[in-house]
Coordinates of C-alpha atoms in Angstrom, one line a residue:
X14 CA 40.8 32.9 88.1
X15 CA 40.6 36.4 89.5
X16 CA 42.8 39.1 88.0
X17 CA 45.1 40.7 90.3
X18 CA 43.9 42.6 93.4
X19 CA 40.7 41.2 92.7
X20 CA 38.9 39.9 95.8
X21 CA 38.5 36.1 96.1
X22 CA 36.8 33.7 97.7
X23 CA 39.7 31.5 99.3
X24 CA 37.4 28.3 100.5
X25 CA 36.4 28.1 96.0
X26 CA 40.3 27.3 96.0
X27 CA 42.3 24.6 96.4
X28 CA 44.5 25.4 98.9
X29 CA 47.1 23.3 100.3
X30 CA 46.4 21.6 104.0
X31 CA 50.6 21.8 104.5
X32 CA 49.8 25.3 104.8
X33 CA 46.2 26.1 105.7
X34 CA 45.8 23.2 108.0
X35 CA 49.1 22.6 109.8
X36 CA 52.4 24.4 109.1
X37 CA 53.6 27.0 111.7
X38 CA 53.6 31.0 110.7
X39 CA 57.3 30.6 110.4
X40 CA 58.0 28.5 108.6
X41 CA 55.1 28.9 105.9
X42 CA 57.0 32.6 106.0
X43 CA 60.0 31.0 104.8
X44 CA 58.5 29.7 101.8
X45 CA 56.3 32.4 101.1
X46 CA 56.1 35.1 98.2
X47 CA 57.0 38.0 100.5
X48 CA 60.0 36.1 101.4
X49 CA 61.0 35.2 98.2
X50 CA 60.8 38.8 96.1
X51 CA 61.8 40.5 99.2
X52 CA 65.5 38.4 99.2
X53 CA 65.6 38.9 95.5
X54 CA 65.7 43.0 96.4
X55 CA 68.1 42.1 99.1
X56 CA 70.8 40.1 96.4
X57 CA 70.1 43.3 94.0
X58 CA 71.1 45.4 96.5
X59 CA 74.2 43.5 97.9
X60 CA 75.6 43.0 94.1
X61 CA 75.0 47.1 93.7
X62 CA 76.8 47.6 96.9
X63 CA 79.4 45.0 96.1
X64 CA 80.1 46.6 92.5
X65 CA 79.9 49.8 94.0
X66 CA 82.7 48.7 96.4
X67 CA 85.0 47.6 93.4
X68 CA 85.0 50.5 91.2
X69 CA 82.1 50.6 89.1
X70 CA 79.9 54.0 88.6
X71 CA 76.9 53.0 91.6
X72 CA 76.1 56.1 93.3
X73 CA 75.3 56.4 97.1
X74 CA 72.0 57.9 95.8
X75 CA 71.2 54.6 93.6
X76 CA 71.9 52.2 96.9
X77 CA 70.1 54.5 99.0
X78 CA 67.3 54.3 96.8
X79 CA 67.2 50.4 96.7
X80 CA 67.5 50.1 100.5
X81 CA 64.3 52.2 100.6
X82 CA 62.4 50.3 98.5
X83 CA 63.4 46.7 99.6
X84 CA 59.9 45.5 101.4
X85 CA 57.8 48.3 99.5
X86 CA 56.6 45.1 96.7
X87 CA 53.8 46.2 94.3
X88 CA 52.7 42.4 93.8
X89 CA 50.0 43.5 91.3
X90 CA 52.1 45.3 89.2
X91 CA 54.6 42.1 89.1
X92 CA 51.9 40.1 88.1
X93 CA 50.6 42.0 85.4
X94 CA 54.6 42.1 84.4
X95 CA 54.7 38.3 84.6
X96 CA 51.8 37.7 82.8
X97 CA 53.5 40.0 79.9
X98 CA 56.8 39.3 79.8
X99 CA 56.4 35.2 80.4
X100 CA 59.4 35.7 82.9
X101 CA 59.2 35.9 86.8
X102 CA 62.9 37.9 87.7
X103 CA 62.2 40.2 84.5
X104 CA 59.1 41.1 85.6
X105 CA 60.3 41.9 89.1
X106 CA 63.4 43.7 87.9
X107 CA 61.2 45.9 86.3
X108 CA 58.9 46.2 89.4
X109 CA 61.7 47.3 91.4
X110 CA 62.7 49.4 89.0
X111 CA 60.1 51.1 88.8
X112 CA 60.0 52.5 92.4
X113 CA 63.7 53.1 92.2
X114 CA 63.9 55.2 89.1
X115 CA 67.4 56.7 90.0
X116 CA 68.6 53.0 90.4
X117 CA 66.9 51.6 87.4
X118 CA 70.3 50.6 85.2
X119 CA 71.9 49.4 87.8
X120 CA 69.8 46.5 89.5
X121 CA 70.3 43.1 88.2
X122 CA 74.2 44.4 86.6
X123 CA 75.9 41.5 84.8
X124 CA 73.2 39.1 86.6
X125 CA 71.4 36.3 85.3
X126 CA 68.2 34.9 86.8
X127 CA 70.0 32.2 88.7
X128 CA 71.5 35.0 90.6
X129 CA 68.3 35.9 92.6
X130 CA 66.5 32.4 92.0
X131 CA 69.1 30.2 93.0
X132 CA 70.9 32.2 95.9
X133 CA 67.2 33.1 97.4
X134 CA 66.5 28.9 96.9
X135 CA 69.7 28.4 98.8
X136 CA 68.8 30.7 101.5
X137 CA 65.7 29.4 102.4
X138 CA 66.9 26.1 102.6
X139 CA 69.4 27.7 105.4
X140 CA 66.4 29.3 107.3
X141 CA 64.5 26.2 106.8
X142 CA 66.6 24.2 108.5
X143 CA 67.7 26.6 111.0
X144 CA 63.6 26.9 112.4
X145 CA 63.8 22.8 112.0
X146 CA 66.7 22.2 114.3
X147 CA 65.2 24.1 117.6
X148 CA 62.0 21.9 116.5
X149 CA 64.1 18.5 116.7
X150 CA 65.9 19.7 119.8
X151 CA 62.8 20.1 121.9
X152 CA 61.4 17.0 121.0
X153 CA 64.4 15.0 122.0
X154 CA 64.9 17.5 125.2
X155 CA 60.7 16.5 125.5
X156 CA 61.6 12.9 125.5
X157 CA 64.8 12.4 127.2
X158 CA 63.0 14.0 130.2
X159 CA 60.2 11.2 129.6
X160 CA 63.1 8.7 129.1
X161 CA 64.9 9.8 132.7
X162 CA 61.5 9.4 134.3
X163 CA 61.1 5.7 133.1
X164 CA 64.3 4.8 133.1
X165 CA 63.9 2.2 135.8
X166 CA 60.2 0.8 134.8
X167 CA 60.5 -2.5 133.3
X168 CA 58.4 -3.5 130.3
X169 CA 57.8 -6.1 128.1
X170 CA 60.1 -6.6 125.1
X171 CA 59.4 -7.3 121.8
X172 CA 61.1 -8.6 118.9
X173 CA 58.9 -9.3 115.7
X174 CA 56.3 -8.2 117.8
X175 CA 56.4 -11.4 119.7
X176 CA 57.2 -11.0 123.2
X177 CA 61.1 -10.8 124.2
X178 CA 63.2 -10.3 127.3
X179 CA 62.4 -7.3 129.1
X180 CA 63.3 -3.6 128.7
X181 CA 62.6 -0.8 130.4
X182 CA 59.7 2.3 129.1
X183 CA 62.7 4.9 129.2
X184 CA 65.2 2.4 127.3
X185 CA 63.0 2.0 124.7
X186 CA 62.5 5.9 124.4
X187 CA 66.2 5.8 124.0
X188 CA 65.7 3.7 121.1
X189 CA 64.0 6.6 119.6
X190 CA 65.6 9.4 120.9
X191 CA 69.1 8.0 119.4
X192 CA 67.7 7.9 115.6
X193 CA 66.5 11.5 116.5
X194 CA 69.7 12.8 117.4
X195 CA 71.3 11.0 114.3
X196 CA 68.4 13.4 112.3
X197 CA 69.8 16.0 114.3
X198 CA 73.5 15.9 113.5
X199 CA 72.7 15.4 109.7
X200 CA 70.4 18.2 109.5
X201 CA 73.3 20.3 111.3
X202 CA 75.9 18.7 109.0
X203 CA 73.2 19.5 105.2
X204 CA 72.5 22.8 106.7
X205 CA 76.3 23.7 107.3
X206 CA 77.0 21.9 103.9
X207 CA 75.6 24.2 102.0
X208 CA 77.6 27.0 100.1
X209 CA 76.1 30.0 98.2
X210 CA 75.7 29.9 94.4
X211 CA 77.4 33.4 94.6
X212 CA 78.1 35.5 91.1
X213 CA 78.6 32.8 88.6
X214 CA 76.7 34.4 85.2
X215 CA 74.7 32.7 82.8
X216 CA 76.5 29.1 82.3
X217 CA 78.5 29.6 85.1
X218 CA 82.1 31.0 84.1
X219 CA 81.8 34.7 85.2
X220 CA 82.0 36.0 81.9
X221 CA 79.6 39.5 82.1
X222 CA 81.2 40.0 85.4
X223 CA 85.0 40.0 83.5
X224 CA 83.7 42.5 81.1
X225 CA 82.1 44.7 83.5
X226 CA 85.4 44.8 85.2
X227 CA 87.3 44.9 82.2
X228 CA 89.5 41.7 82.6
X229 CA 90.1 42.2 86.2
X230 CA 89.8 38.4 87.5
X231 CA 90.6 39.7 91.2
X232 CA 87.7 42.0 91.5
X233 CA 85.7 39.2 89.8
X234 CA 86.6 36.7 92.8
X235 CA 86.3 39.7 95.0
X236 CA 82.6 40.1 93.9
X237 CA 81.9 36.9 94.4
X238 CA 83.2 37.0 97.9
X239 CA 82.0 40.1 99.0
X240 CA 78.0 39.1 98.1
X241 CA 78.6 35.8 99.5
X242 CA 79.4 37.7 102.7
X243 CA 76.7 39.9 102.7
X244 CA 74.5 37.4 102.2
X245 CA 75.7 35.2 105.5
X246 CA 77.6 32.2 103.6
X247 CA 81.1 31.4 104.5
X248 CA 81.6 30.1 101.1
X249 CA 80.3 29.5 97.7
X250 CA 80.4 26.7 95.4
X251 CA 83.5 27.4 93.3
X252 CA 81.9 26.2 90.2
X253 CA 78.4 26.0 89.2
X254 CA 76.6 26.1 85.6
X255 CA 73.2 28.2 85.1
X256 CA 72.5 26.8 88.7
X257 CA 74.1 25.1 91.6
X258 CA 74.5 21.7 91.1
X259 CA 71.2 19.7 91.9
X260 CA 73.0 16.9 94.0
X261 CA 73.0 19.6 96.7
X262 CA 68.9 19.8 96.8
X263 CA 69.5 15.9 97.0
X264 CA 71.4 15.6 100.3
X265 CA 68.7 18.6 101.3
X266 CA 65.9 16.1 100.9
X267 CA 67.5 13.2 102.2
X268 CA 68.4 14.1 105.6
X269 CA 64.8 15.7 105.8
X270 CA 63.5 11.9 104.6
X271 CA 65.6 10.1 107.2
X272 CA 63.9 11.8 109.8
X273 CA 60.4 11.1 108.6
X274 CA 61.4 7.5 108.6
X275 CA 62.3 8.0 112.6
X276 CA 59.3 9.6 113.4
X277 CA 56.9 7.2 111.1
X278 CA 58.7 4.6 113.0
X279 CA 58.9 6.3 116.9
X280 CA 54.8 6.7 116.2
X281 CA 53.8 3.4 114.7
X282 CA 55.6 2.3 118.1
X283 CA 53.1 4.8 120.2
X284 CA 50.2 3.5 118.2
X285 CA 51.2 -0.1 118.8
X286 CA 52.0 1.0 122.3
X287 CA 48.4 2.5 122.6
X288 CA 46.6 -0.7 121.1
X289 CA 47.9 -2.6 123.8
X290 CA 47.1 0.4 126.4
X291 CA 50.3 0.6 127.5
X292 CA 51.4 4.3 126.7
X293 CA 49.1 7.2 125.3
X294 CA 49.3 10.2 123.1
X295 CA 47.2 13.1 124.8
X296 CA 43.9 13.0 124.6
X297 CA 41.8 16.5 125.2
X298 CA 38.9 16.4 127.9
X299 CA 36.3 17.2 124.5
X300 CA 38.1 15.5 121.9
X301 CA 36.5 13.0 120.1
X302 CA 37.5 9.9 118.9
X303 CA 35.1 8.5 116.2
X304 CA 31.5 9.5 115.2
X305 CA 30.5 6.3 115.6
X306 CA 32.2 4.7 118.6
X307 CA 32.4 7.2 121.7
X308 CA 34.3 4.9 124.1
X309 CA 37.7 5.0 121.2
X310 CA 40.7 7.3 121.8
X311 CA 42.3 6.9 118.8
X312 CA 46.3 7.9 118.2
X313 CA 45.0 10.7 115.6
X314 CA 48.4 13.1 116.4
X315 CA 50.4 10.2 115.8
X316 CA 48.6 8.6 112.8
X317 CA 49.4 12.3 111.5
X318 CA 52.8 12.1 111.6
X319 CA 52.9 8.6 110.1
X320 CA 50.7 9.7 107.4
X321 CA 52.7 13.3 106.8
X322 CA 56.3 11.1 107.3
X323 CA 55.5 8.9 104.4
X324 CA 54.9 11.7 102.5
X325 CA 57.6 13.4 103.5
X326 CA 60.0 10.1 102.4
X327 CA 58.8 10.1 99.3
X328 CA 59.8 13.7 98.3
X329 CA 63.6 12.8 97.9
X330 CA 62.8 11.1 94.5
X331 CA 62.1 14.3 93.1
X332 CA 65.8 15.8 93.4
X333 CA 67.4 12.4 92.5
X334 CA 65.6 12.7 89.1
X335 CA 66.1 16.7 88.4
X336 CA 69.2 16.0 89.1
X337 CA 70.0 12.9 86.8
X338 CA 68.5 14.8 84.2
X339 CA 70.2 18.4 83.9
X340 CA 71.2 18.6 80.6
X341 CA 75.3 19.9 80.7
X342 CA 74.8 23.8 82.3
X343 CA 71.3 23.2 83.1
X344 CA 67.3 22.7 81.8
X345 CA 64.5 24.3 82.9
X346 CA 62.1 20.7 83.9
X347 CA 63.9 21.0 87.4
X348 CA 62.2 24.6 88.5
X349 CA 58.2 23.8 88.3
X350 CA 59.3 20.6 90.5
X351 CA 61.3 22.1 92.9
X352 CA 59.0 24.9 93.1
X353 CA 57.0 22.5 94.6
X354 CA 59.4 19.3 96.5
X355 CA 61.6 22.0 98.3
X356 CA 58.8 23.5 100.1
X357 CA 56.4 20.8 100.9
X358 CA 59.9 18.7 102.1
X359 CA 60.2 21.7 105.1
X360 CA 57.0 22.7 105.6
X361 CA 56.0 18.8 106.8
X362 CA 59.0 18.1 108.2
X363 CA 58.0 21.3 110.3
X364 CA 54.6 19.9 110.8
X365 CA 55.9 16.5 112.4
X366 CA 58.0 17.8 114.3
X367 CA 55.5 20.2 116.1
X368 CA 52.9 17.1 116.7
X369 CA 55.6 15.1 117.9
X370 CA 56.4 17.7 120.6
X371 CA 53.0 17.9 121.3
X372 CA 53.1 14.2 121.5
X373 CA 55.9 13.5 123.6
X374 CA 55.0 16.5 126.1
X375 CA 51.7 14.3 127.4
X376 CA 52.4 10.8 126.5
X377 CA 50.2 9.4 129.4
X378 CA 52.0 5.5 130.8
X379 CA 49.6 2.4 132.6
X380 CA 52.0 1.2 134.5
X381 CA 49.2 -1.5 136.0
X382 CA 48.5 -2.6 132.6
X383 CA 52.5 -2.4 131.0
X384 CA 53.3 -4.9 135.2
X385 CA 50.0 -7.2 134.4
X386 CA 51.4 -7.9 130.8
X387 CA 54.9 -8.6 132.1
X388 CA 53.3 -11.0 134.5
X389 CA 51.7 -12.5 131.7
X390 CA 55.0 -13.8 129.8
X391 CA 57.4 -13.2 132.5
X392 CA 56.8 -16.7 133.7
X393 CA 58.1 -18.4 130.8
X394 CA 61.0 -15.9 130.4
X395 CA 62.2 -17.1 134.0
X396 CA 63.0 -20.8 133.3
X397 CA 66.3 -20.2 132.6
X398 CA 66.9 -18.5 136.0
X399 CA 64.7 -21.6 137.3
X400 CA 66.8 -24.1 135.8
X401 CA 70.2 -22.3 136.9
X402 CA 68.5 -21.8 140.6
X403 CA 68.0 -25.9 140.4
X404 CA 71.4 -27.2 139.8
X405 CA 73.1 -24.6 142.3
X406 CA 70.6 -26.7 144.9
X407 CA 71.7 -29.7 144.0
X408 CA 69.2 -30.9 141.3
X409 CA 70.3 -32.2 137.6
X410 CA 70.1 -29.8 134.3
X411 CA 68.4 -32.1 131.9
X412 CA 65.9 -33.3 134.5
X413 CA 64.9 -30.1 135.2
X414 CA 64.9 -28.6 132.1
X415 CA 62.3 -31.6 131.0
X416 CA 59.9 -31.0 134.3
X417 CA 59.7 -27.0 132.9
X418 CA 59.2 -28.0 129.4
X419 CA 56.1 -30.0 130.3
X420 CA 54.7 -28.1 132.6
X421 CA 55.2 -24.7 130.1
X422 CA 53.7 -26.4 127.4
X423 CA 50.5 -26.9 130.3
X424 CA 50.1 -23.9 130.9
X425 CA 50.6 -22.3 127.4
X426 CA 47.9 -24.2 126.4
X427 CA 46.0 -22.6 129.1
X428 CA 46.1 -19.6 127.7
X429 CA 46.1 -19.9 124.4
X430 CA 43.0 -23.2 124.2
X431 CA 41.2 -22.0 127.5
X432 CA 42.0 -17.9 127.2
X433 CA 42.9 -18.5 131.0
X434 CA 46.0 -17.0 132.6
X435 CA 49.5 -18.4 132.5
X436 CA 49.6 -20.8 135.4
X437 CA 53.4 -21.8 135.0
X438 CA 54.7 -20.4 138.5
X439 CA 51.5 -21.8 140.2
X440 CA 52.1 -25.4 138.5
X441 CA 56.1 -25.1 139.6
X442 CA 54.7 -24.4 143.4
X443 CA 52.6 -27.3 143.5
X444 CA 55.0 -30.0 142.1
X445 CA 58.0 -31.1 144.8
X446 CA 60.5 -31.3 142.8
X447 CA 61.2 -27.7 142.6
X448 CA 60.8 -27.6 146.2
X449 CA 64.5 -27.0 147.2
X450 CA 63.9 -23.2 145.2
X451 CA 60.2 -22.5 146.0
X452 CA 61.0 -20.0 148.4
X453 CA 63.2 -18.4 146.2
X454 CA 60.8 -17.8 143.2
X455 CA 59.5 -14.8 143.9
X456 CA 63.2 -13.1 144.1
X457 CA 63.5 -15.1 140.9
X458 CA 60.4 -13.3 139.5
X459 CA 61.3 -9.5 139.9
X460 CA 61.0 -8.2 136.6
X461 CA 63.6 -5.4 137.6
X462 CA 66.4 -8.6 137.4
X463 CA 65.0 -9.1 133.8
X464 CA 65.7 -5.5 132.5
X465 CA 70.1 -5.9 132.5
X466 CA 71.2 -2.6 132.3
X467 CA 68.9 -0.8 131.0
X468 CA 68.3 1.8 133.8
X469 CA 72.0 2.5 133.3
X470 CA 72.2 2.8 129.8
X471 CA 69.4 5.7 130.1
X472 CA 71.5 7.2 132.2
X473 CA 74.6 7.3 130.7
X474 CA 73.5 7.8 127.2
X475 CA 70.8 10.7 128.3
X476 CA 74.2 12.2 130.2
X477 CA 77.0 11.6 127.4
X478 CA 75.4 12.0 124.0
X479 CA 71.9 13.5 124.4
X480 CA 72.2 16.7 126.5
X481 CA 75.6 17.8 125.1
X482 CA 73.6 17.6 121.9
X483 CA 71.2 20.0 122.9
X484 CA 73.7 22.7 124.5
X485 CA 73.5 25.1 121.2
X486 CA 69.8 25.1 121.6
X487 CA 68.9 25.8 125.4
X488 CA 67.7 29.3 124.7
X489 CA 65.1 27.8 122.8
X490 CA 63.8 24.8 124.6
X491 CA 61.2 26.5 126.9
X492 CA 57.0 26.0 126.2
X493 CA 54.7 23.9 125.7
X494 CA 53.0 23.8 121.8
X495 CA 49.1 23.5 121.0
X496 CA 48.0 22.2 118.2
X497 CA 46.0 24.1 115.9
X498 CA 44.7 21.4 114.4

């Protein structure tokens, strides 16, 4: 391992591929080590100012000092702290100290690590989910457009992937676009949840804060207010031990796991969708689809998201055990694993959601191929309209329902013994009986008297529930994304 500020050769590391391979700039920001020391300056200087504010002896000199110094981060000096002291905030405490001389006593008054860890943790989640929700936003904006656009083509059904009654392309979008907005309302709902950890002290109960104020249980609550403002939170959680309580990181994780089981399950669809060459992913004039076979176009974007979303699901077990396990105020086994589950939970969430704009912005549609399967099975699916047709010209239920149950079972074994086409509708022309409705079957047959009200339903749901959704993020719906990868 190189020592600090030594050069190294970053492709002899590991390095993760949530990062180097897919996540945006933004949001790998969020989670990065400038981020994270630079908001533990920020929470120094926002206790100082706070104290300051109440009465203690903080000069103007010692805050100006600290506002100077907030992004000037000597990150080899910290190391070599760390590797010393065996303690991450120490050694940055003394770091910042150490380009604020004048302010040296003063940072980290009456604090305990918690102060910056937690509170930093808790801000990040906020900014994490506040880059996610735009994300979400366009990629149902992305789809509802392709829903609006479809909402009148009908398709094939299916209902354990058997062929059922028919839909429509843009009704089954819906389908998608509704679990998405549900995604959208809880990650609203976790990120407006959260509270700030505030100034609690080492197990929770204030007690350095009280002395430093000599008893006064006002200025203590007004401390805890006042940084709590500073550092954007309406409120903080009113009681905490070392840390905030690790349910919250909990409901963080889960909402971020309920929408990597909508988009694993909205892309599974599109790859099903693509076997049968129905609908497409994009597909890039030089891209290439195996080494092997040059004539495939495989789903790669989507088989992405499926394989990120699964790992993505899986990540909520993590806070559900730190959670069971913290021992009364707290232990320290939750802060290696959340170290790691916090991050990677936003950073692939982030990293779906990008391919699945990228998706849904070029999903390419057959219609030829989505109207030959319909004609396919649509035959079949009209024998109740046949039968109905029948007795309104005279003719007797159970008769005819017996003359279409032999002649299905004809032609289904036509297609599945000979591979042949379904010949049902051709069978019905040729035998008199149905002769009273033979003019009638191809007004029978129009697979737009199938699809109900589905066109409808688009239209109303895309009207009522979808783009008043999407209101509080129209400044942030315009272009198109590219996939680095």
């Amino acid at each position: 391992m190189a020592a600090p500020g030594e050069e190294e050769d970053v492709m002899a590391r590991y390095r993760s591929p949530l990062v180097s391979r897919y996540a945006s700039a933004e949001m790998a920001y969020n989670f990065s080590e400038r981020k994270k020391f630079g908001t533990w300056r920020r929470l120094w200087l926002y206790l100082a100012q706070a104290e300051k504010s109440l009465g203690l002896p903080i000069t103007d000199e010692q805050i100006q000092e600290m506002e100077a110094n907030l992004d000037n981060i000597d990150f080899k000096m910290a190391a070599e702290e760390e590797k010393k002291l065996r303690h991450d905030v120490m050694a940055h405490v003394h770091t910042f100290a150490h380009c604020c001389p004048k302010a040296a006593a003063i940072i980290h008054l009456g604090a305990t690590s918690c102060y910056v860890g937690d509170n930093t943790d808790l801000i990040v989640l906020r900014d994490g989910f506040n880059l996610l929700l735009p994300k979400l936003a366009r990629v149902i904006s992305r789809l509802a457009n392709f829903a609006e656009k479809y909402a009148d083509m009908p398709a094939l059904g299916f209902t354990h992937y058997q062929p059922a009654q028919l839909t429509t392309v843009g009704k089954r979008c819906c389908l998608w676009i509704q679990d998405l907005c549900m995604d959208l309302q809880n990650l609203e709902r976790a990120r407006d949840d959260l509270r700030f950890r505030g100034v609690k002290g080492t197990t929770g109960t204030q007690a350095s804060f009280l002395q430093l104020f000599e008893g006064d249980h006002s200025k203590v609550e007004e401390l805890d207010r006042l940084v709590t403002a500073k550092a954007g939170f309406k409120r903080a959680y009113m009681v905490t031990g070392q840390t905030y309580s690790r349910k919250v990181d909990i409901g963080v994780l889960a909402v971020l796991a309920s929408l990597g089981a909508s988009i694993h399950k909205i892309c599974t669809d599109i790859r099903l969708l693509a076997n049968l060459k129905e609908i497409e992913e994009p597909f890039e004039k030089d891209q290439i689809g195996s080494s092997a076979m040059p004539y495939k176009r495989n789903p790669m974007r989507s088989e992405r998201c499926c394989s990120l979303a699964r790992h993505l699901m899986t990540l909520v077990m993590d806070p559900l055990q730190t959670a069971a396990v913290q021992w009364f105020e707290r232990t320290l086994d939750d802060s290696a694993n959340r170290r790691v589950c916090l991050a990677e939970a936003f950073l692939t969430a982030d990293i779906i959601l990008s391919t699945l704009q990228n998706v849904s912005e070029g999903l390419v549609v057959y219609p030829k191929v989505i109207e030959r399967r319909i004609q396919q099975e649509l035959p079949f699916m009209a024998t109740e309209n046949i039968i109905m047709a029948m007795v309104k010209a005279g003719g007797n239920r159970q008769d005819c329902h017996e003359k279409i149950r032999v002649l299905s079972q004809q032609a289904a074994a036509v297609v599945k013994q000979e591979g042949g086409d379904n010949d049902f509708i051709a069978r019905v022309r040729a035998d008199p009986y149905f002769s009273p409705i033979h003019k009638q079957l191809e007004s029978l047959l129009d697979p737009s008297s199938f699809t109900g009200r589905a066109p409808q339903q688009v239209a109303k749901f895309l009207k009522e529930e979808v783009r008043p959704a999407l209101i509080p993020y129209q400044s942030k719906m315009g272009g198109k994304i590219e996939l680095a990868l």
